[in-house]
PDB file of C-alpha atoms in Angstrom:
ATOM      1  CA  UNK A   1       0.554 -24.705   4.090  1.00 92.00           C
ATOM      2  CA  UNK A   2      -0.657 -21.298   2.979  1.00 93.00           C
ATOM      3  CA  UNK A   3       1.720 -18.400   3.481  1.00 95.00           C
ATOM      4  CA  UNK A   4       1.107 -14.739   2.796  1.00 96.00           C
ATOM      5  CA  UNK A   5       4.184 -12.509   2.891  1.00 97.00           C
ATOM      6  CA  UNK A   6       4.218  -8.728   2.507  1.00 97.00           C
ATOM      7  CA  UNK A   7       7.240  -6.647   1.636  1.00 97.00           C
ATOM      8  CA  UNK A   8       8.127  -3.164   0.498  1.00 98.00           C
ATOM      9  CA  UNK A   9       7.359  -1.086   3.552  1.00 97.00           C
ATOM     10  CA  UNK A  10       9.709   1.535   4.889  1.00 97.00           C
ATOM     11  CA  UNK A  11      10.244   5.194   5.649  1.00 98.00           C
ATOM     12  CA  UNK A  12       9.116   7.734   3.086  1.00 98.00           C
ATOM     13  CA  UNK A  13       8.701  11.494   3.155  1.00 98.00           C
ATOM     14  CA  UNK A  14       5.261  13.074   2.833  1.00 98.00           C
ATOM     15  CA  UNK A  15       4.311  13.155  -0.830  1.00 98.00           C
ATOM     16  CA  UNK A  16       6.539  10.208  -1.606  1.00 98.00           C
ATOM     17  CA  UNK A  17       5.774   6.789  -3.017  1.00 98.00           C
ATOM     18  CA  UNK A  18       6.116   3.160  -2.005  1.00 98.00           C
ATOM     19  CA  UNK A  19       5.191  -0.098  -3.655  1.00 98.00           C
ATOM     20  CA  UNK A  20       4.077  -2.934  -1.450  1.00 98.00           C
ATOM     21  CA  UNK A  21       4.125  -6.553  -2.569  1.00 98.00           C
ATOM     22  CA  UNK A  22       2.201  -9.545  -1.279  1.00 98.00           C
ATOM     23  CA  UNK A  23       3.369 -13.006  -2.261  1.00 97.00           C
ATOM     24  CA  UNK A  24       1.156 -16.026  -1.702  1.00 96.00           C
ATOM     25  CA  UNK A  25       2.351 -19.612  -1.559  1.00 93.00           C
ATOM     26  CA  UNK A  26       0.633 -22.912  -0.931  1.00 92.00           C
ATOM     27  CA  UNK A  27      -2.505 -21.715  -2.678  1.00 89.00           C
ATOM     28  CA  UNK A  28      -3.548 -20.478  -6.095  1.00 89.00           C
ATOM     29  CA  UNK A  29      -4.300 -16.894  -5.133  1.00 90.00           C
ATOM     30  CA  UNK A  30      -5.532 -16.029  -8.629  1.00 88.00           C
ATOM     31  CA  UNK A  31      -8.995 -17.447  -7.940  1.00 88.00           C
ATOM     32  CA  UNK A  32      -9.556 -15.357  -4.811  1.00 94.00           C
ATOM     33  CA  UNK A  33     -10.226 -11.748  -3.987  1.00 96.00           C
ATOM     34  CA  UNK A  34      -7.290 -10.192  -2.213  1.00 97.00           C
ATOM     35  CA  UNK A  35      -6.963  -6.975  -0.323  1.00 97.00           C
ATOM     36  CA  UNK A  36      -4.730  -4.511   1.456  1.00 98.00           C
ATOM     37  CA  UNK A  37      -5.603  -3.315   4.937  1.00 98.00           C
ATOM     38  CA  UNK A  38      -3.903  -1.039   7.421  1.00 96.00           C
ATOM     39  CA  UNK A  39      -3.980  -1.149  11.162  1.00 92.00           C
ATOM     40  CA  UNK A  40      -6.273   1.363  12.780  1.00 83.00           C
ATOM     41  CA  UNK A  41      -7.079   1.559  16.509  1.00 82.00           C
ATOM     42  CA  UNK A  42      -8.859  -1.697  17.267  1.00 88.00           C
ATOM     43  CA  UNK A  43      -9.298  -2.972  13.737  1.00 87.00           C
ATOM     44  CA  UNK A  44      -7.767  -3.391  10.311  1.00 92.00           C
ATOM     45  CA  UNK A  45      -9.143  -0.827   7.901  1.00 95.00           C
ATOM     46  CA  UNK A  46      -9.717  -1.736   4.280  1.00 96.00           C
ATOM     47  CA  UNK A  47      -7.492   0.139   1.830  1.00 98.00           C
ATOM     48  CA  UNK A  48      -8.194  -1.642  -1.459  1.00 98.00           C
ATOM     49  CA  UNK A  49      -9.333  -4.957  -2.880  1.00 98.00           C
ATOM     50  CA  UNK A  50      -8.974  -6.740  -6.187  1.00 98.00           C
ATOM     51  CA  UNK A  51     -11.099  -9.643  -7.351  1.00 96.00           C
ATOM     52  CA  UNK A  52      -9.982 -12.679  -9.309  1.00 94.00           C
ATOM     53  CA  UNK A  53     -11.176 -10.931 -12.474  1.00 94.00           C
ATOM     54  CA  UNK A  54      -9.321  -7.715 -11.700  1.00 95.00           C
ATOM     55  CA  UNK A  55     -12.158  -5.568 -10.423  1.00 97.00           C
ATOM     56  CA  UNK A  56     -10.812  -3.088  -7.919  1.00 98.00           C
ATOM     57  CA  UNK A  57     -12.272  -1.211  -4.988  1.00 98.00           C
ATOM     58  CA  UNK A  58     -10.640   1.557  -2.962  1.00 98.00           C
ATOM     59  CA  UNK A  59     -11.126   3.401   0.275  1.00 97.00           C
ATOM     60  CA  UNK A  60     -12.324   6.875  -0.704  1.00 97.00           C
ATOM     61  CA  UNK A  61      -9.328   8.649   0.794  1.00 97.00           C
ATOM     62  CA  UNK A  62      -6.826   6.758  -1.374  1.00 98.00           C
ATOM     63  CA  UNK A  63      -8.646   6.924  -4.716  1.00 98.00           C
ATOM     64  CA  UNK A  64      -6.456   8.470  -7.378  1.00 98.00           C
ATOM     65  CA  UNK A  65      -3.288   7.961  -5.335  1.00 98.00           C
ATOM     66  CA  UNK A  66      -3.113   4.210  -4.675  1.00 98.00           C
ATOM     67  CA  UNK A  67      -3.284   1.448  -7.273  1.00 98.00           C
ATOM     68  CA  UNK A  68      -3.858  -2.206  -6.479  1.00 98.00           C
ATOM     69  CA  UNK A  69      -2.825  -4.815  -9.010  1.00 98.00           C
ATOM     70  CA  UNK A  70      -1.973  -8.483  -9.239  1.00 97.00           C
ATOM     71  CA  UNK A  71       0.289 -10.741 -11.273  1.00 95.00           C
ATOM     72  CA  UNK A  72      -1.372 -14.135 -11.229  1.00 93.00           C
ATOM     73  CA  UNK A  73       1.585 -15.811 -12.896  1.00 94.00           C
ATOM     74  CA  UNK A  74       3.679 -14.779  -9.895  1.00 95.00           C
ATOM     75  CA  UNK A  75       0.911 -15.364  -7.321  1.00 95.00           C
ATOM     76  CA  UNK A  76       1.603 -11.814  -6.171  1.00 96.00           C
ATOM     77  CA  UNK A  77      -0.417  -8.687  -5.476  1.00 97.00           C
ATOM     78  CA  UNK A  78       0.846  -5.118  -5.313  1.00 98.00           C
ATOM     79  CA  UNK A  79      -0.126  -1.758  -3.886  1.00 98.00           C
ATOM     80  CA  UNK A  80       1.421   1.302  -5.483  1.00 98.00           C
ATOM     81  CA  UNK A  81       1.060   4.193  -3.071  1.00 98.00           C
ATOM     82  CA  UNK A  82       1.710   7.729  -4.282  1.00 98.00           C
ATOM     83  CA  UNK A  83       1.424  11.105  -2.574  1.00 98.00           C
ATOM     84  CA  UNK A  84       1.610   9.481   0.829  1.00 98.00           C
ATOM     85  CA  UNK A  85       0.436  11.409   3.864  1.00 97.00           C
ATOM     86  CA  UNK A  86       1.728  11.269   7.451  1.00 96.00           C
ATOM     87  CA  UNK A  87      -1.600   9.943   8.719  1.00 95.00           C
ATOM     88  CA  UNK A  88      -1.173   6.929   6.452  1.00 96.00           C
ATOM     89  CA  UNK A  89       1.627   5.699   8.663  1.00 96.00           C
ATOM     90  CA  UNK A  90       0.580   2.205   9.687  1.00 96.00           C
ATOM     91  CA  UNK A  91       1.292  -1.469   9.429  1.00 97.00           C
ATOM     92  CA  UNK A  92      -0.146  -2.627   6.123  1.00 98.00           C
ATOM     93  CA  UNK A  93      -1.513  -6.141   5.836  1.00 98.00           C
ATOM     94  CA  UNK A  94      -2.300  -8.317   2.867  1.00 97.00           C
ATOM     95  CA  UNK A  95      -5.258 -10.667   3.052  1.00 97.00           C
ATOM     96  CA  UNK A  96      -6.513 -13.453   0.835  1.00 96.00           C
ATOM     97  CA  UNK A  97     -10.301 -13.709   1.080  1.00 95.00           C
ATOM     98  CA  UNK A  98     -10.787 -17.465   1.280  1.00 93.00           C
ATOM     99  CA  UNK A  99     -14.530 -17.315   1.974  1.00 91.00           C
ATOM    100  CA  UNK A 100     -16.943 -14.898   3.675  1.00 91.00           C
ATOM    101  CA  UNK A 101     -15.379 -14.062   7.015  1.00 90.00           C
ATOM    102  CA  UNK A 102     -12.341 -16.264   6.515  1.00 94.00           C
ATOM    103  CA  UNK A 103      -9.052 -14.687   5.540  1.00 96.00           C
ATOM    104  CA  UNK A 104      -5.434 -15.649   5.297  1.00 96.00           C
ATOM    105  CA  UNK A 105      -3.349 -12.755   6.626  1.00 97.00           C
ATOM    106  CA  UNK A 106       0.250 -11.818   6.202  1.00 97.00           C
ATOM    107  CA  UNK A 107       2.454 -10.606   9.029  1.00 97.00           C
ATOM    108  CA  UNK A 108       2.290  -6.991   7.888  1.00 97.00           C
ATOM    109  CA  UNK A 109       4.791  -4.466   6.642  1.00 97.00           C
ATOM    110  CA  UNK A 110       5.319  -1.110   8.319  1.00 97.00           C
ATOM    111  CA  UNK A 111       4.965   2.108   6.374  1.00 97.00           C
ATOM    112  CA  UNK A 112       6.156   5.304   8.005  1.00 97.00           C
ATOM    113  CA  UNK A 113       5.429   8.615   6.336  1.00 97.00           C
ATOM    114  CA  UNK A 114       7.520  11.294   7.985  1.00 97.00           C
ATOM    115  CA  UNK A 115       9.946  14.065   7.208  1.00 95.00           C
TER     116      UNK A 115
END
């Protein structure tokens, strides 16, 4: 059974940093693209993705502040978020891209950016 579990969310002040983790089990995540998304009204907005070979892609608004990475030995992906802004408050989800249009999702971790 595939499980995707996020952790690392919490309350941070504007300008602060958080590191999210996404642990996969029941599947070798290293051979799949994985991504971070955040909940927007009516949909989950892409934040960043990383392919099996380490190629990364970022939403324009987070470039230079967020870094996505993965540790294949640990079957885990990360999102380092720096200089966080209040409008980035959201539930952040990890997804494993199994095939076009088919994803395994985690339960989400809440990030609150507030003073």
